Coordinates of C-alpha atoms and ligand atoms in Angstrom, one line a residue:
M43 CA 38.2 14.0 -6.6
K44 CA 37.5 10.4 -6.1
D45 CA 40.2 8.3 -7.8
L46 CA 38.6 7.0 -11.0
L47 CA 41.6 4.6 -11.8
D48 CA 39.9 1.3 -12.7
Y49 CA 36.7 2.3 -10.8
T50 CA 33.6 -0.1 -11.2
S51 CA 30.2 0.4 -10.2
N52 CA 30.1 -2.9 -8.5
K53 CA 33.5 -4.5 -7.6
N54 CA 36.9 -4.3 -8.8
H55 CA 38.6 -6.7 -11.0
D56 CA 41.8 -5.7 -9.4
E57 CA 40.8 -6.0 -6.0
K58 CA 42.7 -7.9 -3.9
R59 CA 40.8 -11.1 -2.3
Q60 CA 42.7 -12.7 0.3
G61 CA 41.3 -13.7 3.9
E62 CA 38.4 -15.2 3.0
A63 CA 40.7 -17.5 0.9
L64 CA 42.6 -18.9 3.8
N65 CA 40.0 -20.3 5.9
V66 CA 40.4 -23.7 5.0
I67 CA 42.4 -25.3 7.5
L68 CA 43.8 -28.5 6.5
Q69 CA 43.5 -31.3 8.7
S70 CA 46.6 -31.5 10.8
S71 CA 47.3 -34.9 9.6
D72 CA 47.5 -33.6 6.2
I73 CA 50.4 -31.1 7.3
K74 CA 53.5 -33.4 6.9
N75 CA 56.3 -31.0 6.5
N76 CA 55.0 -28.8 9.4
K77 CA 55.2 -25.8 6.8
H78 CA 52.5 -23.3 5.9
F79 CA 51.9 -21.2 2.8
Y80 CA 49.9 -18.0 2.7
I81 CA 48.4 -16.8 -0.6
E82 CA 46.7 -13.8 -1.6
S83 CA 44.8 -13.2 -5.2
Y84 CA 44.5 -10.4 -7.4
G85 CA 42.6 -9.5 -10.5
C86 CA 39.7 -12.0 -12.1
Q87 CA 38.1 -14.9 -10.9
M88 CA 40.3 -17.2 -12.9
N89 CA 43.2 -16.2 -10.9
F90 CA 41.2 -17.0 -7.7
S91 CA 40.4 -20.2 -9.1
D92 CA 43.8 -20.9 -10.0
S93 CA 44.8 -20.2 -6.4
E94 CA 42.9 -23.1 -5.5
I95 CA 44.8 -25.3 -8.0
V96 CA 47.9 -24.3 -6.4
A97 CA 46.5 -24.9 -2.6
S98 CA 45.9 -28.6 -3.7
I99 CA 49.4 -28.8 -5.2
L100 CA 50.9 -27.7 -2.2
S101 CA 48.7 -29.6 0.2
N102 CA 49.7 -32.9 -1.7
Q103 CA 53.4 -31.6 -0.8
G104 CA 52.3 -31.5 3.1
Y105 CA 52.0 -27.7 3.1
G106 CA 49.3 -26.6 5.5
I107 CA 47.5 -23.2 4.9
T108 CA 47.6 -20.0 6.9
S109 CA 45.7 -16.6 6.9
D110 CA 48.5 -15.4 9.2
I111 CA 51.3 -14.0 7.1
F112 CA 53.7 -13.9 10.1
K113 CA 53.3 -17.6 10.6
A114 CA 53.9 -18.4 6.7
D115 CA 57.1 -20.2 5.3
L116 CA 55.9 -19.7 2.1
V117 CA 54.1 -16.4 1.0
L118 CA 52.5 -16.5 -2.7
L119 CA 51.1 -13.5 -4.5
N120 CA 48.8 -14.8 -7.5
T121 CA 48.9 -11.6 -9.8
C122 CA 47.1 -9.8 -12.4
S123 CA 48.5 -7.8 -15.3
I124 CA 45.4 -6.4 -17.2
R125 CA 46.3 -2.9 -16.2
E126 CA 49.4 -1.0 -14.8
K127 CA 47.4 -0.3 -11.5
A128 CA 47.2 -3.9 -11.0
E129 CA 50.9 -4.3 -11.2
Q130 CA 51.8 -1.5 -9.2
T131 CA 49.7 -2.6 -6.3
V132 CA 51.6 -6.0 -6.4
R133 CA 54.9 -4.4 -6.4
T134 CA 53.9 -2.2 -3.3
R135 CA 52.8 -5.4 -1.5
L136 CA 55.9 -7.3 -2.4
R137 CA 58.1 -4.7 -0.8
S138 CA 56.0 -4.9 2.4
I139 CA 56.1 -8.5 2.4
N140 CA 60.0 -8.3 2.1
E141 CA 59.9 -6.4 5.1
I142 CA 58.2 -9.0 7.0
K143 CA 60.9 -11.5 5.6
Q144 CA 63.6 -9.6 7.1
Q145 CA 62.2 -11.0 10.4
R146 CA 61.4 -14.1 9.1
P147 CA 64.7 -14.9 7.1
G148 CA 63.8 -18.6 6.0
M149 CA 60.8 -17.4 4.4
L150 CA 60.3 -17.7 0.5
I151 CA 58.2 -15.3 -1.8
G152 CA 56.7 -16.4 -4.8
V153 CA 55.0 -14.6 -7.8
L154 CA 52.3 -16.5 -9.7
G155 CA 50.2 -15.4 -12.4
C156 CA 50.0 -12.9 -15.2
M157 CA 52.7 -10.8 -13.9
A158 CA 55.2 -13.9 -13.5
E159 CA 54.4 -14.7 -17.0
R160 CA 54.8 -11.1 -18.1
L161 CA 58.0 -10.0 -16.3
K162 CA 59.5 -13.4 -16.2
S163 CA 63.0 -13.5 -14.4
K164 CA 62.9 -9.7 -14.1
F165 CA 61.6 -10.0 -10.6
L166 CA 64.6 -12.1 -9.4
E167 CA 67.3 -10.5 -11.2
E168 CA 66.5 -6.5 -11.4
E169 CA 64.3 -6.3 -8.4
K170 CA 65.5 -9.1 -6.1
L171 CA 61.8 -9.0 -4.5
V172 CA 60.8 -12.9 -5.0
D173 CA 62.4 -16.4 -4.8
I174 CA 60.2 -18.1 -7.3
V175 CA 58.4 -17.0 -10.4
V176 CA 55.6 -19.4 -11.8
G177 CA 53.4 -18.7 -14.8
P178 CA 49.9 -19.8 -15.3
D179 CA 50.6 -23.0 -16.9
A180 CA 53.3 -24.1 -14.7
Y181 CA 52.0 -24.8 -11.4
R182 CA 52.7 -28.5 -11.4
S183 CA 56.4 -27.5 -11.3
L184 CA 55.9 -25.8 -8.0
P185 CA 57.2 -28.7 -5.9
E186 CA 60.6 -28.7 -7.8
L187 CA 61.0 -24.9 -7.8
L188 CA 60.3 -25.0 -3.9
E189 CA 63.0 -27.4 -3.5
D190 CA 65.5 -25.2 -5.6
A191 CA 64.4 -22.1 -3.8
Q192 CA 65.1 -23.9 -0.6
D193 CA 68.6 -24.6 -1.8
G194 CA 69.2 -21.1 -2.2
Q195 CA 68.7 -21.3 -6.0
K196 CA 66.1 -19.0 -7.6
G197 CA 63.1 -21.0 -9.2
V198 CA 61.4 -19.9 -12.4
N199 CA 59.2 -21.5 -14.8
V200 CA 57.1 -19.4 -16.9
L201 CA 56.4 -22.0 -19.8
L202 CA 53.0 -21.7 -21.4
S203 CA 51.5 -24.9 -22.4
R204 CA 48.9 -25.6 -25.4
E205 CA 47.4 -28.6 -23.2
E206 CA 47.5 -27.9 -19.6
T207 CA 44.0 -27.6 -18.0
Y208 CA 44.8 -28.9 -14.7
A209 CA 41.9 -31.3 -15.3
D210 CA 43.0 -34.1 -13.0
I211 CA 43.8 -31.8 -9.9
S212 CA 40.8 -31.3 -7.4
P213 CA 41.0 -27.9 -6.2
V214 CA 41.3 -27.0 -2.3
R215 CA 38.2 -24.6 -2.0
L216 CA 39.5 -21.5 -0.4
D217 CA 36.3 -19.8 0.2
K218 CA 35.0 -20.5 3.6
N219 CA 31.3 -20.5 3.1
G220 CA 31.0 -24.0 1.1
I221 CA 27.9 -22.8 -0.8
I222 CA 29.7 -21.2 -3.8
A223 CA 32.6 -22.4 -6.2
F224 CA 34.2 -21.8 -9.3
I225 CA 34.9 -24.4 -12.0
S226 CA 37.6 -23.4 -14.7
I227 CA 36.5 -24.8 -18.0
M228 CA 39.1 -23.7 -20.1
R229 CA 42.3 -21.7 -20.3
G230 CA 43.9 -19.2 -22.1
C231 CA 42.3 -17.0 -25.0
D232 CA 42.8 -16.8 -28.8
N233 CA 41.0 -13.7 -29.3
M234 CA 43.8 -10.9 -29.4
C235 CA 41.6 -8.0 -28.5
S236 CA 44.3 -5.3 -29.0
F237 CA 44.4 -3.7 -25.7
C238 CA 44.5 -6.7 -23.8
V239 CA 47.8 -8.6 -22.4
V240 CA 45.8 -12.0 -21.7
P241 CA 46.7 -13.8 -24.6
F242 CA 50.3 -13.0 -23.7
T243 CA 50.1 -14.1 -19.9
R244 CA 47.7 -17.2 -20.6
G245 CA 48.6 -18.4 -23.7
R246 CA 46.3 -20.2 -26.4
E247 CA 42.8 -21.1 -25.8
R248 CA 42.3 -24.9 -24.4
S249 CA 38.9 -26.6 -23.3
R250 CA 39.1 -29.0 -20.6
D251 CA 37.6 -32.2 -20.5
P252 CA 34.0 -32.2 -19.9
K253 CA 34.2 -35.5 -17.8
S254 CA 36.4 -33.9 -15.5
I255 CA 34.3 -30.6 -15.3
L256 CA 31.0 -32.6 -14.6
A257 CA 32.6 -34.6 -11.9
E258 CA 34.2 -31.4 -10.1
A259 CA 30.5 -30.1 -10.3
K260 CA 28.8 -33.2 -9.0
D261 CA 31.2 -33.7 -6.2
L262 CA 30.6 -30.0 -5.0
F263 CA 26.9 -30.6 -5.0
E264 CA 27.4 -33.8 -2.8
K265 CA 29.5 -31.8 -0.4
G266 CA 26.6 -29.4 0.0
Y267 CA 27.5 -26.4 -2.5
K268 CA 24.6 -24.9 -4.0
E269 CA 26.0 -22.8 -6.8
V270 CA 29.0 -23.0 -9.5
T271 CA 30.3 -20.6 -11.9
L272 CA 32.0 -21.9 -15.2
L273 CA 35.0 -20.0 -15.8
G274 CA 36.6 -19.3 -18.7
Q275 CA 38.4 -16.1 -20.7
N276 CA 35.6 -16.8 -23.5
V277 CA 33.3 -19.4 -22.5
D278 CA 31.5 -19.3 -25.8
S279 CA 34.2 -20.8 -27.6
Y280 CA 34.4 -24.0 -25.1
K281 CA 34.6 -26.9 -27.3
W282 CA 35.7 -30.5 -26.7
K283 CA 37.0 -32.5 -29.3
G284 CA 38.2 -35.6 -27.4
E285 CA 41.8 -36.1 -26.0
E286 CA 43.9 -36.5 -29.2
K287 CA 41.8 -34.4 -31.6
H288 CA 42.1 -31.5 -29.3
Q289 CA 44.8 -29.3 -31.4
E290 CA 43.4 -30.4 -34.8
K291 CA 41.4 -27.4 -36.0
E292 CA 39.2 -29.2 -38.5
A293 CA 38.3 -31.9 -35.9
E294 CA 34.7 -32.7 -35.0
V295 CA 33.2 -30.6 -32.0
L296 CA 31.9 -33.4 -29.7
L297 CA 30.6 -30.8 -27.0
N298 CA 30.0 -27.1 -27.4
F299 CA 29.3 -24.7 -24.4
A300 CA 25.6 -24.9 -24.6
Q301 CA 25.8 -28.6 -24.4
L302 CA 28.3 -28.3 -21.4
L303 CA 26.1 -25.9 -19.7
E304 CA 23.0 -28.5 -20.0
S305 CA 24.8 -31.4 -18.8
I306 CA 25.9 -29.4 -15.6
A307 CA 22.4 -28.1 -15.3
K308 CA 21.1 -31.5 -15.2
I309 CA 23.3 -32.7 -12.2
N310 CA 20.3 -31.3 -9.9
P311 CA 17.8 -28.6 -9.9
L312 CA 18.9 -27.4 -6.5
L313 CA 22.4 -26.7 -8.2
R314 CA 22.6 -23.3 -9.5
V315 CA 24.9 -22.6 -12.5
R316 CA 26.5 -19.4 -13.6
F317 CA 29.2 -18.8 -16.2
S318 CA 31.4 -15.8 -17.2
T319 CA 32.7 -14.4 -19.6
S320 CA 30.9 -14.4 -22.9
H321 CA 32.1 -12.8 -25.9
P322 CA 29.4 -11.0 -28.1
K323 CA 30.9 -12.6 -31.5
D324 CA 30.5 -16.0 -29.9
I325 CA 27.4 -16.2 -27.8
T326 CA 24.7 -18.3 -29.8
D327 CA 21.2 -18.5 -29.6
E328 CA 21.7 -22.3 -28.5
V329 CA 23.1 -21.0 -25.4
L330 CA 20.3 -18.5 -24.9
H331 CA 17.9 -21.2 -25.4
T332 CA 19.6 -23.5 -22.8
I333 CA 19.4 -20.6 -20.2
A334 CA 15.7 -20.2 -20.8
K335 CA 15.2 -23.9 -20.7
Y336 CA 16.5 -24.6 -17.2
E337 CA 15.3 -22.7 -14.0
N338 CA 19.0 -23.5 -12.3
I339 CA 21.0 -21.7 -15.1
C340 CA 21.0 -18.3 -13.7
N341 CA 19.5 -15.4 -16.0
N342 CA 22.5 -13.2 -16.1
I343 CA 24.8 -12.7 -19.0
H344 CA 28.0 -10.9 -18.8
L345 CA 28.7 -9.4 -21.8
P346 CA 31.4 -6.9 -22.3
V347 CA 30.8 -4.1 -25.0
Q348 CA 34.1 -2.4 -24.4
S349 CA 32.9 0.3 -26.9
G350 CA 29.7 1.4 -28.4
N351 CA 31.4 2.6 -31.5
S352 CA 32.2 0.3 -34.5
A353 CA 35.3 1.9 -35.6
C354 CA 36.6 1.6 -32.0
L355 CA 35.6 -1.7 -31.7
E356 CA 37.5 -2.5 -35.0
R357 CA 40.7 -1.1 -33.7
M358 CA 40.2 -3.1 -30.6
N359 CA 40.0 -6.1 -32.8
R360 CA 36.7 -7.1 -31.1
N361 CA 35.5 -9.0 -34.4
Y362 CA 31.9 -7.5 -34.0
D363 CA 30.4 -4.1 -34.7
S364 CA 27.8 -2.1 -32.8
A365 CA 24.6 -3.5 -34.9
W366 CA 26.0 -7.1 -34.1
Y367 CA 26.2 -6.3 -30.4
K368 CA 22.6 -4.6 -30.3
E369 CA 21.3 -7.7 -32.4
R370 CA 22.8 -10.1 -29.7
I371 CA 21.1 -7.9 -26.9
D372 CA 17.8 -8.0 -28.8
A373 CA 18.0 -11.8 -28.8
I374 CA 19.0 -12.1 -25.4
K375 CA 15.9 -10.0 -24.3
S376 CA 13.4 -11.8 -26.4
I377 CA 14.7 -15.4 -25.5
I378 CA 15.3 -14.6 -21.7
P379 CA 13.1 -11.7 -20.9
D380 CA 14.2 -11.0 -17.4
C381 CA 17.8 -11.5 -18.1
G382 CA 20.5 -9.3 -16.0
I383 CA 22.8 -8.0 -18.4
S384 CA 26.2 -6.6 -17.6
S385 CA 29.2 -5.4 -19.4
D386 CA 33.0 -4.3 -19.4
I387 CA 33.7 -0.8 -20.7
I388 CA 36.9 0.9 -21.5
T389 CA 37.3 4.7 -22.2
G390 CA 39.9 6.6 -23.9
F391 CA 41.2 3.8 -26.0
C392 CA 43.6 4.8 -28.7
G393 CA 41.9 7.4 -31.3
E394 CA 38.6 7.4 -29.4
T395 CA 36.8 10.6 -30.5
E396 CA 34.1 12.5 -28.5
E397 CA 31.6 11.0 -30.9
E398 CA 32.9 7.5 -30.4
H399 CA 32.6 8.0 -26.6
Q400 CA 29.1 9.4 -27.1
D401 CA 28.3 6.0 -28.9
T402 CA 29.2 4.1 -26.0
L403 CA 27.1 6.3 -23.6
S404 CA 24.1 5.6 -26.2
M405 CA 24.9 1.8 -26.4
M406 CA 24.7 1.6 -22.5
K407 CA 21.0 3.5 -22.8
Y408 CA 20.0 1.0 -25.6
V409 CA 21.0 -2.0 -23.4
Q410 CA 20.2 -0.6 -20.0
Y411 CA 22.9 -2.6 -18.2
D412 CA 22.3 -3.7 -14.4
Y413 CA 25.8 -3.1 -13.8
S414 CA 29.3 -2.6 -15.6
Y415 CA 33.1 -2.9 -14.8
M416 CA 34.4 0.4 -16.1
F417 CA 38.1 1.2 -16.6
Y418 CA 40.1 3.8 -18.5
Y419 CA 42.6 2.3 -21.1
S420 CA 45.8 1.3 -19.8
E421 CA 48.6 0.5 -22.5
R422 CA 50.1 -2.8 -21.8
P423 CA 53.6 -3.5 -23.4
G424 CA 53.7 -6.1 -26.2
T425 CA 49.9 -5.9 -26.9
L426 CA 48.7 -5.3 -30.5
A427 CA 47.4 -1.9 -29.6
A428 CA 50.6 -0.9 -28.1
R429 CA 52.6 -1.9 -31.3
K430 CA 50.1 -0.4 -33.8
Y431 CA 48.3 2.5 -32.1
Q432 CA 49.0 5.7 -30.5
D433 CA 47.9 5.9 -26.8
D434 CA 46.7 9.5 -27.7
V435 CA 43.9 10.3 -25.3
P436 CA 45.1 12.2 -22.7
E437 CA 44.8 10.8 -19.2
D438 CA 42.5 13.8 -17.8
E439 CA 40.3 13.1 -20.8
K440 CA 40.2 9.3 -20.2
K441 CA 39.3 9.8 -16.6
R442 CA 36.6 12.6 -17.8
R443 CA 34.9 10.0 -20.0
L444 CA 35.2 7.4 -17.6
T445 CA 33.4 9.7 -15.0
Q446 CA 30.5 10.1 -17.5
V447 CA 30.3 6.3 -18.0
V448 CA 30.2 5.8 -14.3
D449 CA 27.7 8.4 -13.7
L450 CA 25.5 6.7 -16.4
Q451 CA 26.1 3.4 -15.2
Y452 CA 25.0 4.6 -11.5
Q453 CA 21.7 6.0 -13.0
L454 CA 21.0 2.6 -15.0
S455 CA 21.8 0.5 -12.0
L456 CA 19.5 2.7 -9.6
Q457 CA 16.6 2.4 -12.6
S458 CA 17.1 -1.1 -12.8
N459 CA 16.8 -1.8 -9.3
L460 CA 14.1 0.4 -8.7
R461 CA 12.0 -1.4 -11.2
D462 CA 12.4 -4.4 -8.7
I463 CA 10.6 -3.1 -6.1
G464 CA 7.4 -5.0 -5.4
K465 CA 8.8 -8.2 -7.1
T466 CA 9.7 -11.5 -5.4
F467 CA 12.8 -13.3 -6.2
K468 CA 14.3 -16.5 -5.4
V469 CA 17.6 -15.9 -3.4
L470 CA 20.3 -18.3 -2.3
I471 CA 21.6 -17.4 1.2
E472 CA 25.3 -16.9 1.1
K473 CA 26.4 -15.0 3.8
V474 CA 25.9 -12.3 6.6
S475 CA 25.3 -8.9 5.4
K476 CA 28.4 -6.6 5.7
K477 CA 26.4 -3.8 7.1
D478 CA 24.2 -5.7 9.6
T479 CA 24.6 -8.8 11.4
N480 CA 21.2 -9.5 11.8
E481 CA 20.6 -9.6 7.9
W482 CA 21.5 -12.2 5.2
A483 CA 23.2 -11.3 1.7
G484 CA 22.5 -13.4 -1.2
R485 CA 21.9 -12.9 -5.0
N486 CA 18.9 -13.6 -7.3
S487 CA 19.1 -15.2 -10.7
Q488 CA 19.8 -11.9 -12.1
N489 CA 23.1 -11.5 -10.1
K490 CA 21.6 -8.8 -7.9
T491 CA 22.6 -8.7 -4.3
I492 CA 19.6 -8.9 -1.8
I493 CA 19.8 -8.2 1.8
F494 CA 16.9 -9.2 4.5
P495 CA 16.2 -10.2 7.7
K496 CA 17.8 -13.2 9.0
E497 CA 14.6 -14.6 10.9
N498 CA 15.3 -18.5 11.2
Y499 CA 16.7 -19.0 7.8
K500 CA 20.3 -20.6 7.2
I501 CA 22.9 -19.9 4.8
G502 CA 22.7 -22.3 1.7
Q503 CA 18.9 -22.0 1.7
Y504 CA 16.5 -20.9 -1.1
V505 CA 14.1 -18.3 0.0
N506 CA 11.7 -16.2 -1.9
V507 CA 12.2 -12.4 -1.2
L508 CA 9.9 -9.4 -1.8
V509 CA 11.9 -6.5 -2.7
E510 CA 10.9 -3.4 -0.7
T511 CA 13.6 -1.0 -1.3
A512 CA 16.5 -0.4 -3.6
N513 CA 19.5 1.8 -4.0
K514 CA 22.1 1.6 -6.8
A515 CA 24.3 -1.3 -5.3
M516 CA 21.4 -3.6 -3.9
L517 CA 17.9 -4.5 -3.2
K518 CA 16.2 -5.0 0.3
G519 CA 13.3 -7.1 1.1
V520 CA 11.5 -9.7 3.5
V521 CA 11.4 -13.3 2.9
V522 CA 7.8 -14.3 2.2
S523 CA 8.6 -18.1 2.1
L524 CA 11.2 -20.9 1.8
A525 CA 11.6 -21.5 -1.8
D526 CA 10.0 -25.0 -2.7
D527 CA 13.3 -26.6 -3.6
N528 CA 14.2 -26.8 0.4
L529 CA 10.9 -28.7 1.2
Ligands
LIG257 N1 43.0 -1.3 -20.2 C1 42.0 -1.2 -19.5 N2 41.2 -2.1 -19.4 C2 41.6 -3.4 -20.1 N3 40.8 -4.5 -19.9 C3 41.3 -5.4 -20.5 N4 42.6 -4.7 -20.8 C4 42.7 -3.6 -20.4 C5 43.5 -2.4 -20.7 N5 44.7 -2.5 -21.2 C6 39.5 -4.3 -19.4 C7 38.6 -5.2 -20.5 C8 38.2 -6.5 -20.2 C9 38.4 -6.5 -18.5 C10 38.6 -7.7 -17.8 O1 39.5 -5.6 -18.3 O2 37.1 -4.3 -20.3 O3 37.0 -7.1 -20.5
LIG258 FE1 41.2 -10.3 -23.4 FE2 39.8 -10.0 -25.5 FE3 40.5 -12.5 -24.4 FE4 39.0 -11.0 -23.0 S1 38.5 -11.8 -25.0 S2 40.8 -12.1 -22.4 S3 39.6 -9.2 -23.6 S4 42.0 -10.9 -25.5

């Protein structure tokens, strides 16, 4: 049977993303110390975005970037702790990197991100696999930690911060295509979903100064980028209260998420805007109306349900019930009729009964998700659930339920894609199709991948594509015209 661990219908949250990340070759004049670093990112988009901050900090120190691990003086893994499997993958990778180090004795190995935060100095002391350990809020201290490590001392900084947003750091874009970029708008999470380790690894929620967000988006557009994705663990709770008043609970909110979204959309109609992730308890009608008002804000909302059953949601500490979630879905469908909707779903959470599981399947049918990221529950040490509930659904049962959820999602995705045959969508051309080099791949506003013959079109153009065929993963079609925006 196919391994269902962390199985998703689309792409895997724990997937390693490397290679593409390493194609920014800094000008040789920037490489002052003749040293090179190599970085691999695991987990969520936030980690990927953080790697770009790290690249910026290191390039200011004179480091060049390399995509060849055998040429690296410094190897960094930006890690994820969300499920046990993600951590196992990193451990295995660290062991193989240590074998490379045997041939390159001066090479330093660093662990960044959530695993660094969760395991702190365990890597250095017990496992002796790494030279530096740096948590998500401590990347500014990388230069000093590297100096320590070069002098033979181990470098650790896992301090979490209530203020750090790296607002003033210009990320070095690691994605080579120059069309799509991620902008981090907030850090941390205050939600304390009982299954989730993120509040412990990424700390308290804080919003980034909107001036710096806007400046970053404008700069990207001027450099030719056509799409930005605003990132946060819970973007709907973005709030800017001014520099000083930031920590004060009662202070007046000067800018909320809907207003931030609008200001980014106004930069230029040719700049598409996406965002992730929304929280069902916080997503407002104001946000929905803002999406509906601007053609360049994509009609796509990732609204993780986690479970379709209210008692299970209560144990998950999600702060909404299934009726509330359905009401939010109804609001999305009435305000943005052609909105793509996706979800995260966990099967076999503590105490989940067969009836509760069936409610998740019913919820999926109610919403008709276009795609979902689906996981079986993996207990994380220190979380609310680990302390309060028994991880009592046997692994086989978790996997059986996951198979049902995945099978249903495949059906829903296929139905959703088949409904698009005969429709024409505006698509931003992003890259060459993986399956056929004569075809382009791009996405429509709803975040569906569309493949079509290249003809004479170019990456970065918007084209209108008529959908002719579909499967559960993608749409295929032909360009009927260049979208007006290019003219
Ligand atoms: N076990 C399984 N899945 C989890 N997620 C978060 N924590 C866990 C866990 N302990 C999933 C949630 C979340 C997504 C990013 O990962 O569905 O939305
Ligand atoms: Fe984790 Fe919940 Fe925060 Fe998402 S909203 S990061 S699932 S605690």
